[in-house]
Short mmCIF file of C-alpha atoms in Angstrom, two decimals:
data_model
loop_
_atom_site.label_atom_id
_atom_site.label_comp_id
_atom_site.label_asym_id
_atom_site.label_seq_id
_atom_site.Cartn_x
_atom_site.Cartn_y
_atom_site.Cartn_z
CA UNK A 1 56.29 -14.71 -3.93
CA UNK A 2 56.04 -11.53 -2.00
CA UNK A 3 52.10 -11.30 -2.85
CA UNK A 4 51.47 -14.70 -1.21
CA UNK A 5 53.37 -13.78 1.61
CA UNK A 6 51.00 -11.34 1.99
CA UNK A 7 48.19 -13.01 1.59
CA UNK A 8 48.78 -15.60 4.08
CA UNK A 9 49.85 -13.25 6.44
CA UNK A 10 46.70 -11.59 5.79
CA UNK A 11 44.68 -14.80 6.78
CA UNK A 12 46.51 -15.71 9.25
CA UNK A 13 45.63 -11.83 11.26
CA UNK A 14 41.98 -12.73 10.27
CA UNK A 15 42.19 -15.81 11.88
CA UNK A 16 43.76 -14.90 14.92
CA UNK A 17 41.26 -11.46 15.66
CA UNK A 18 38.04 -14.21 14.57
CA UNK A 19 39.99 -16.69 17.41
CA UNK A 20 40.30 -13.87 19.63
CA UNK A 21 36.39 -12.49 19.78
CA UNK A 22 34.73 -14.27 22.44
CA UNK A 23 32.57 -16.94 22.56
CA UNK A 24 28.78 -16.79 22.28
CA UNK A 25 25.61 -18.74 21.94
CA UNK A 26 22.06 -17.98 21.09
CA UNK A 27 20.17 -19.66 23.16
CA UNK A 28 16.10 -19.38 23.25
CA UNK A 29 13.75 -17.02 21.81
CA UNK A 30 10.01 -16.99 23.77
CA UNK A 31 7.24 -15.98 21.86
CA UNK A 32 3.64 -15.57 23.90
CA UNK A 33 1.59 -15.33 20.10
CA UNK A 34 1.41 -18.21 18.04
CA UNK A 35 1.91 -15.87 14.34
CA UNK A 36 5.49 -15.46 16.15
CA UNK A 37 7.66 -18.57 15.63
CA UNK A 38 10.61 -19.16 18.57
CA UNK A 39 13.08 -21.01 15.73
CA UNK A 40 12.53 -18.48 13.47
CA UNK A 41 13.08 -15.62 15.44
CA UNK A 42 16.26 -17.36 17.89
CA UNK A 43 18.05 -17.44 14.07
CA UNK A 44 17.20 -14.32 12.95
CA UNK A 45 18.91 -12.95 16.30
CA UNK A 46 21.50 -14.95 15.42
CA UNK A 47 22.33 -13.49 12.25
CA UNK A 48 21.54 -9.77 13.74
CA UNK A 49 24.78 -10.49 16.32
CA UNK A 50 26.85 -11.98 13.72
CA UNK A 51 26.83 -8.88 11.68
CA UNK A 52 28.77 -6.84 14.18
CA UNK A 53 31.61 -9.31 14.28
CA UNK A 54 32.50 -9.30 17.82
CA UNK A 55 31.31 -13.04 18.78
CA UNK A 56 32.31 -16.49 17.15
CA UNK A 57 29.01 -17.53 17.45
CA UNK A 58 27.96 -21.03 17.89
CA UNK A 59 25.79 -22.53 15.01
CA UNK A 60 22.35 -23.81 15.82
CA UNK A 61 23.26 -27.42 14.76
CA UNK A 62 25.76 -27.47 17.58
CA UNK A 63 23.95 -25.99 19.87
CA UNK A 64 20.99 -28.55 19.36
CA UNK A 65 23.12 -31.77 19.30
CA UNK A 66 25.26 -30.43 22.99
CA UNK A 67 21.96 -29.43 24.73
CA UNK A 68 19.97 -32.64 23.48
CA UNK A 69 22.79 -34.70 24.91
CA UNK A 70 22.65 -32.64 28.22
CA UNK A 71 18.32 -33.54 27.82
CA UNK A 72 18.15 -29.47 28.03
CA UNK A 73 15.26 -28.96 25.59
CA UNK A 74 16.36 -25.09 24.31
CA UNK A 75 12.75 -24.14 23.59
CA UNK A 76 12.32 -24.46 27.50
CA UNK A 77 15.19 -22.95 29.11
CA UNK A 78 14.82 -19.65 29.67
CA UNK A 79 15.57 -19.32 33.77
CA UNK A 80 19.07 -17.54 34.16
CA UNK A 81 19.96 -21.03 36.50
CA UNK A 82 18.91 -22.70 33.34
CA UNK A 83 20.81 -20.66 30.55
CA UNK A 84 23.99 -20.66 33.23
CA UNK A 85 24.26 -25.01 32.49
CA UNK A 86 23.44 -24.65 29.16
CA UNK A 87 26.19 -22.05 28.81
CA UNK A 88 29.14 -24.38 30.31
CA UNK A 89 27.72 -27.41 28.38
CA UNK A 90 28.61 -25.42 25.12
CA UNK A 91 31.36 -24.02 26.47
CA UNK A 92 31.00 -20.27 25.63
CA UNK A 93 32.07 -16.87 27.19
CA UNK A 94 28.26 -15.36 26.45
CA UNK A 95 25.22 -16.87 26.07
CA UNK A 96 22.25 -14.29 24.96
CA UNK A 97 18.51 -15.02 25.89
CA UNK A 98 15.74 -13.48 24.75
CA UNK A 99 11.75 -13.14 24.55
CA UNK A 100 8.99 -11.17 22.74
CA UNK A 101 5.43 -10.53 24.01
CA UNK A 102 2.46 -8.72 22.96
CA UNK A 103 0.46 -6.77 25.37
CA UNK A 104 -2.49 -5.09 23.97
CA UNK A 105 -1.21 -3.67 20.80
CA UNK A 106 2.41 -3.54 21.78
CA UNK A 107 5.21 -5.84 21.52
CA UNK A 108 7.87 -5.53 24.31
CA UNK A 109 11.51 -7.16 23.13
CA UNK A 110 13.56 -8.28 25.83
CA UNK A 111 17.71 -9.34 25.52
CA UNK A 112 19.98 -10.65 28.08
CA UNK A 113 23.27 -10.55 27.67
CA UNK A 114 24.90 -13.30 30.04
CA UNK A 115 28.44 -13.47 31.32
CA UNK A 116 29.37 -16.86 32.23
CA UNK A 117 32.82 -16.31 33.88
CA UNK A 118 30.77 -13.91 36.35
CA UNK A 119 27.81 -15.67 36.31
CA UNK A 120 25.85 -12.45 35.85
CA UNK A 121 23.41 -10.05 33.15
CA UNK A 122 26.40 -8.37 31.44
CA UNK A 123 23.35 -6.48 29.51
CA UNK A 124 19.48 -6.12 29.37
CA UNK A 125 17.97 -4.25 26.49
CA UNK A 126 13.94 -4.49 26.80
CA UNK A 127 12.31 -1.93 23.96
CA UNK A 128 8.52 -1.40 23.36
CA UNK A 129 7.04 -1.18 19.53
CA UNK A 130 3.77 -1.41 17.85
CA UNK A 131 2.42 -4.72 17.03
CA UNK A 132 3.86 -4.61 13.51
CA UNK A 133 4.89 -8.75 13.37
CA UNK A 134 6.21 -7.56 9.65
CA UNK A 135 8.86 -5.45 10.98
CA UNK A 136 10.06 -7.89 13.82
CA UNK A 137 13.54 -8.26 11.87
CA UNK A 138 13.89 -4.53 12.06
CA UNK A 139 12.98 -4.08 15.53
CA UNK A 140 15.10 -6.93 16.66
CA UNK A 141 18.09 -5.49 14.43
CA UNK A 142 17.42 -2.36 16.72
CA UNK A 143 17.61 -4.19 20.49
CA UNK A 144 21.23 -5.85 18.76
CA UNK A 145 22.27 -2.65 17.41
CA UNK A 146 21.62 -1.06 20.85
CA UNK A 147 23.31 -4.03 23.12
CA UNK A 148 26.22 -3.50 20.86
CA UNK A 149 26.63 -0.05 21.57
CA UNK A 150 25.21 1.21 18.04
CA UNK A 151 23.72 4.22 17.53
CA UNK A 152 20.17 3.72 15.84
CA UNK A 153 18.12 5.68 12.77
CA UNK A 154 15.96 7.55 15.04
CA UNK A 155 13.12 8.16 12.20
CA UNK A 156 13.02 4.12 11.91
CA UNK A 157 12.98 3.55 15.50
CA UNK A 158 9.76 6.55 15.96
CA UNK A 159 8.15 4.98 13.46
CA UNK A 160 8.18 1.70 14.64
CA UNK A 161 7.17 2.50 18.76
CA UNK A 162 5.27 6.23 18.45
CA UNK A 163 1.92 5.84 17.76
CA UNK A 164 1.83 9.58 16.92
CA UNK A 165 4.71 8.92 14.29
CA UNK A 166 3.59 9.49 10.24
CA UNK A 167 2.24 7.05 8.69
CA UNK A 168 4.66 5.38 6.36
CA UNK A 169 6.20 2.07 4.55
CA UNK A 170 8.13 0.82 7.87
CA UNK A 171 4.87 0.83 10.61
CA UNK A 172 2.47 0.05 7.82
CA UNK A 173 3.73 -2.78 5.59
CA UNK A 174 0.71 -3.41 3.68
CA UNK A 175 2.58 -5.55 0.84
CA UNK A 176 -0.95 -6.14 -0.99
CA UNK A 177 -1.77 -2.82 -2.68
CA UNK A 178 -4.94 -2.49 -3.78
CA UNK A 179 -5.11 -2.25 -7.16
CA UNK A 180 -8.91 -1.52 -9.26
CA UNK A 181 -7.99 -2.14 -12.88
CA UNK A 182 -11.03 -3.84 -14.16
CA UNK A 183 -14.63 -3.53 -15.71
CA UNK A 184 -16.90 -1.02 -15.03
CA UNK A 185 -20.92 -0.51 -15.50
CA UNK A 186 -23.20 2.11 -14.40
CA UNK A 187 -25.38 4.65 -15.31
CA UNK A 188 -25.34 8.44 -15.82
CA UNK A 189 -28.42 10.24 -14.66
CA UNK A 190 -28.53 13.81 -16.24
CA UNK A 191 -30.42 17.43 -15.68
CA UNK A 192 -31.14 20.32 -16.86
CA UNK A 193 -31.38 21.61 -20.80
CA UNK A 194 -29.41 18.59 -21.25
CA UNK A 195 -32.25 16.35 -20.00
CA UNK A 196 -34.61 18.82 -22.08
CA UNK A 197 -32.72 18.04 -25.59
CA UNK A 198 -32.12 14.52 -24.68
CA UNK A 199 -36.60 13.74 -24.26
CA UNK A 200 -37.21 16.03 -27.13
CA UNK A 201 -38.16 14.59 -30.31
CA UNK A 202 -35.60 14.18 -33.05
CA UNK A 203 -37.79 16.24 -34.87
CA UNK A 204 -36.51 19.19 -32.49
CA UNK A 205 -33.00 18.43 -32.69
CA UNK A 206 -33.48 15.96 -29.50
CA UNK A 207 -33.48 12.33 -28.84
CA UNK A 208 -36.39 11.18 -27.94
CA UNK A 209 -34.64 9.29 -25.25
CA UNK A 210 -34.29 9.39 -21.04
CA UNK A 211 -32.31 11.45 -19.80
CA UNK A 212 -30.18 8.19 -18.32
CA UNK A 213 -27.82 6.17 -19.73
CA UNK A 214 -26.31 2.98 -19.24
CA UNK A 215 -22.77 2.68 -19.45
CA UNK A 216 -20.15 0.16 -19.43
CA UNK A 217 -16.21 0.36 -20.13
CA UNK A 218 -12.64 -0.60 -18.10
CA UNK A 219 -10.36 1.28 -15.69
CA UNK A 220 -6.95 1.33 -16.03
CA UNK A 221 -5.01 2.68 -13.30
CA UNK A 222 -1.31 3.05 -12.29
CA UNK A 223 -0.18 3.25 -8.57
CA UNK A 224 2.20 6.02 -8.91
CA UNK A 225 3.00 6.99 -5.17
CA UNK A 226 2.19 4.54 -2.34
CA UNK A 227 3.48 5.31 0.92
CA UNK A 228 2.27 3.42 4.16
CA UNK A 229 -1.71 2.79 3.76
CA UNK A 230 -2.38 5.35 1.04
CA UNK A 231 -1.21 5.51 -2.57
CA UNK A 232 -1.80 8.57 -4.85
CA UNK A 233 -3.10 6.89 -8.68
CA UNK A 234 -3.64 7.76 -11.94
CA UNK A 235 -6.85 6.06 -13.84
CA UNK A 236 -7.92 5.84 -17.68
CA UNK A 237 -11.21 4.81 -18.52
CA UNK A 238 -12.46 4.30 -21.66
CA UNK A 239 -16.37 4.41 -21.88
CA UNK A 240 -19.52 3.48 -24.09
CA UNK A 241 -22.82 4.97 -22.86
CA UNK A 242 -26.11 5.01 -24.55
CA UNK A 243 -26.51 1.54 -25.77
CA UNK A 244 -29.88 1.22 -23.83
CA UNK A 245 -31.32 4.27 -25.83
CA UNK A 246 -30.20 2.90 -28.99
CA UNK A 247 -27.21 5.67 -29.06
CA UNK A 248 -23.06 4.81 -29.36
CA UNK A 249 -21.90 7.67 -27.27
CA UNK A 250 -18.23 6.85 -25.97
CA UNK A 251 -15.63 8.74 -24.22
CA UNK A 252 -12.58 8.95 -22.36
CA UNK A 253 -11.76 10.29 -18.81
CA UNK A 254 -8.69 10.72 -16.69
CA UNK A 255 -8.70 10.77 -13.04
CA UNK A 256 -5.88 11.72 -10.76
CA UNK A 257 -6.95 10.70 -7.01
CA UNK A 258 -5.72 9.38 -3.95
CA UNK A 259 -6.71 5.48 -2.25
CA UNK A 260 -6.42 4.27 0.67
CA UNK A 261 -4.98 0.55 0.63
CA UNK A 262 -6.30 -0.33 4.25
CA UNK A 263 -10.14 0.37 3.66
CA UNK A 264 -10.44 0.72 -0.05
CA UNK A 265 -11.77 4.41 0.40
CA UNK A 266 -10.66 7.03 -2.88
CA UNK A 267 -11.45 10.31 -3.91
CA UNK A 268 -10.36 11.68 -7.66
CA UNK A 269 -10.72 14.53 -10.31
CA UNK A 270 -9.88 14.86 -13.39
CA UNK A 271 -11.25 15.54 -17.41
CA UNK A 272 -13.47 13.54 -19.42
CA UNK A 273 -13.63 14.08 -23.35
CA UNK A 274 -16.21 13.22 -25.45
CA UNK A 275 -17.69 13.95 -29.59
CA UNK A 276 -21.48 14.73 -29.16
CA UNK A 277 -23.39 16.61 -31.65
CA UNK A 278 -24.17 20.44 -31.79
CA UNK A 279 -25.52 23.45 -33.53
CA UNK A 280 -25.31 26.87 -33.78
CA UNK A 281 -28.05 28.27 -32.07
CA UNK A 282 -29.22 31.23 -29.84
CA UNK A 283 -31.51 32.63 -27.32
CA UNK A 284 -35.04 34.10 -28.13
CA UNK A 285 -38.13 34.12 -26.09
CA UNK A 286 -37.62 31.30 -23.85
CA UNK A 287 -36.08 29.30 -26.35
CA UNK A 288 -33.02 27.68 -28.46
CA UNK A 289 -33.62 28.47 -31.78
CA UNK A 290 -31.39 27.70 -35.03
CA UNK A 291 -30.56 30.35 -37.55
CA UNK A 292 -31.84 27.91 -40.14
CA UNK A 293 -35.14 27.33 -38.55
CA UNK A 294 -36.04 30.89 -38.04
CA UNK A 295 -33.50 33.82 -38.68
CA UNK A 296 -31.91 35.50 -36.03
CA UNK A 297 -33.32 39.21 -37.46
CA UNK A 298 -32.08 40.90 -33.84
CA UNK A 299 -28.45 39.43 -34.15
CA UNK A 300 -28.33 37.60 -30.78
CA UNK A 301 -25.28 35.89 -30.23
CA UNK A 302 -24.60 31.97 -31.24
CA UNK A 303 -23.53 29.26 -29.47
CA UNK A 304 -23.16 25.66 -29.50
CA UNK A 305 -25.65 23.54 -28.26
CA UNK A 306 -26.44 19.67 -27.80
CA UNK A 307 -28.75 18.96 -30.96
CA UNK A 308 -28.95 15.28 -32.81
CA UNK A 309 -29.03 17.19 -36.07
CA UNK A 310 -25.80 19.21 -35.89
CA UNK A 311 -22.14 17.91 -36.64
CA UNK A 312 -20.01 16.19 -34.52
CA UNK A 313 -18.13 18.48 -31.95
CA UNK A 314 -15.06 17.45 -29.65
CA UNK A 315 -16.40 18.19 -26.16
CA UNK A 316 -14.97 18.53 -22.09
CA UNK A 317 -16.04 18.36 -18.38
CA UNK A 318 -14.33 18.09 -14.98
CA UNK A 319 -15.41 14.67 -12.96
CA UNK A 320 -15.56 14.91 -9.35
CA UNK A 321 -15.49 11.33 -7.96
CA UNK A 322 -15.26 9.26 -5.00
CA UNK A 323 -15.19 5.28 -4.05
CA UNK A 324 -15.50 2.17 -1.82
CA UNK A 325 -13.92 -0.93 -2.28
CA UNK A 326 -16.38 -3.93 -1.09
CA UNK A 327 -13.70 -7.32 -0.24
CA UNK A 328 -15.03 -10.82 -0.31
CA UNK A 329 -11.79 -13.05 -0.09
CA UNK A 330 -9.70 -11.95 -3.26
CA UNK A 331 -12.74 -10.14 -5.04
CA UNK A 332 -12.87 -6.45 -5.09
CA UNK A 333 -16.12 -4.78 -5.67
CA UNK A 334 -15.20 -0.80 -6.57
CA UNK A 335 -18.89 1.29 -6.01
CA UNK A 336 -18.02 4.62 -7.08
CA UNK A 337 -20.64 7.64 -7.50
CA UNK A 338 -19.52 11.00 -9.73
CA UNK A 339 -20.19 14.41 -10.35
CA UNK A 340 -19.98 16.34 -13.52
CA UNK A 341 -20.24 20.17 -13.36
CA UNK A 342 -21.31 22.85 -16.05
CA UNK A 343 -22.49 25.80 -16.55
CA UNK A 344 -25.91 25.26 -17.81
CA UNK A 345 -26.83 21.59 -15.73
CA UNK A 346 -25.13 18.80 -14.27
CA UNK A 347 -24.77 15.26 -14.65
CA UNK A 348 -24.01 12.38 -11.67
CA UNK A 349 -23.84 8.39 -12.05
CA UNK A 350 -22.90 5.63 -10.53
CA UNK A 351 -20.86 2.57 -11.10
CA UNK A 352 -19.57 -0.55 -9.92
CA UNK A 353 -17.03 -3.29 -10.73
CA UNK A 354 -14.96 -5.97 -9.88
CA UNK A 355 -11.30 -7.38 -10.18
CA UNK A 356 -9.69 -9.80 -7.99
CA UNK A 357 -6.96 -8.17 -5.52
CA UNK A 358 -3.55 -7.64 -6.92
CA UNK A 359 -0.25 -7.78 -4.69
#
């Protein structure tokens, strides 16, 4: 018995403090852009004020039936002579206009807080942001917060109305991250002794094959970090090069780079790994020679070296690479050009793919 007594004394408080906040009706919401819809926005203000709890608010439904009645088309009254009849019509203490407009690439906000019983602007908050329309529920949340006398994040509010301000998450919302996992073909041009051993004849422990091959494989990548317009990613990408020459060469590299998700731009590094044949061999007038095909009598030192006639070796490299992103509708074209260092020549390519754009 005692715990209901409670309890409805407990309602009964919250019934009397809701019965004792004043009165107050939303109104109108302008918009000059057509991307920025009035309803939409008049009831997301609507819910922004009820979350401080110190209205009864009037529902929309009631407010459209009253006003229709009166012929006072909401959409349309936004004078203060205007809002003042529509205000004693529904019978309210407050009545809370407001409008959004972009100039150049700002939006201005702009809330009136109107008193009926004095028949004046209790309140007038007018804030200027960046054209962000994906952020308009924040940026109205901060003209409510302020007219309500609530203090506001400062770091949100910079970032949404300094153009100086870091890029981040809140004044870049770009929801569809670009994502490259997909196919990939190219070629891989190379230099050096490695071109050398590569048009030699097999004869001489070469290939008798150009010194470029075509290769084709798929990237995957995870999105690891994404902040604002740029996301840092991690790719793997297995490969098979050498088909054109009659060769099965494939490999595996791992690229740790940075994208950008507004432009498609990327730069990356990272190891590739690879099992290529080599020999023991060293150097003698000019030359690679192997111990087996004439004997190293003045004991210069051995190394390995590419040569189709040795055993299979576990090879590395470093690949230096950078990328575009070509968009036509969904599609994604990736272009990408590399750079593989070494100490005795270096290698570059190109490739290209395609995937269509993932959120």
């Amino acid at each position: 018995m005692k715990k209901h007594l409670i309890f409805m004394i407990f309602v009964t408080m919250n019934v009397w403090a809701l019965a004792q906040n004043p009165k107050l009706a939303v109104v109108s919401f302008d918009a000059n852009q057509s991307e920025l819809k009035p309803e939409e926005l008049t009831e997301l203000l609507r819910i922004e004020i009820s979350k401080h709890g110190k209205y009864e608010l009037i529902d929309r439904y009631e407010i459209k039936e009253a006003l229709s009645k009166a012929n006072i088309d909401p959409r349309t009254c936004l004078s203060k002579s205007c809002l003042m009849e529509a205000g004693k019509i529904l019978k309210v203490d407050y009545l809370v206009a407001a409008s959004v407009d972009k100039l150049g690439d700002a939006l201005f906000i702009r809330i009136r807080l109107l008193n009926l019983q004095s028949a004046t602007v209790d309140k007038e908050i007018v804030k200027e942001f960046l054209y962000i329309p994906q952020k308009l529920n924040t940026m109205i949340s901060i003209c409510v917060n302020e007219m309500n006398g609530v203090e506001n994040d400062k770091v949100i509010v910079n970032s949404l109305s300094n153009k100086e301000s870091y890029e981040s998450a809140i004044n870049n919302p770009y929801y569809q991250r670009l994502n490259l996992s997909g196919p990939r073909m190219g070629y891989t041009f190379f230099t050096g002794q490695t071109a050398s051993v590569l048009r030699a004849p097999q004869s001489q422990g070469g290939y008798d094959a150009l010194p470029a091959f075509f290769q084709m494989g798929y990237q995957f990548e995870i999105q690891y970090l994404s902040e604002g317009k740029w996301q840092a990613l991690f790719e793997f990408i297995p490969l098979i090069s050498g088909m054109d020459q009659g060769l099965f060469i494939p490999s595996v590299t791992l690229l740790n780079g940075i994208r950008s998700n507004k432009n498609g731009l990327e730069f990356a590094i990272g190891p590739s790994f690879n099992v290529v044949k080599k020999s023991d061999k060293y150097f003698f007038d000019g030359q690679w020679h192997r111990p087996t095909d004439r004997p190293n009598t003045e004991n210069n030192p051995l190394e390995k070296k590419l040569d189709s006639r040795g055993s299979y070796n576990f090879a590395s490299y470093v690949v230096i690479a950078a990328g575009y992103s070509f968009r036509s509708g969904k599609l994604n074209i990736p272009v990408n050009a590399f750079f593989v260092p070494s100490k005795d020549d270096m290698r570059f390519g190109i490739s290209f793919g395609f995937n269509i754009r993932n959120k």
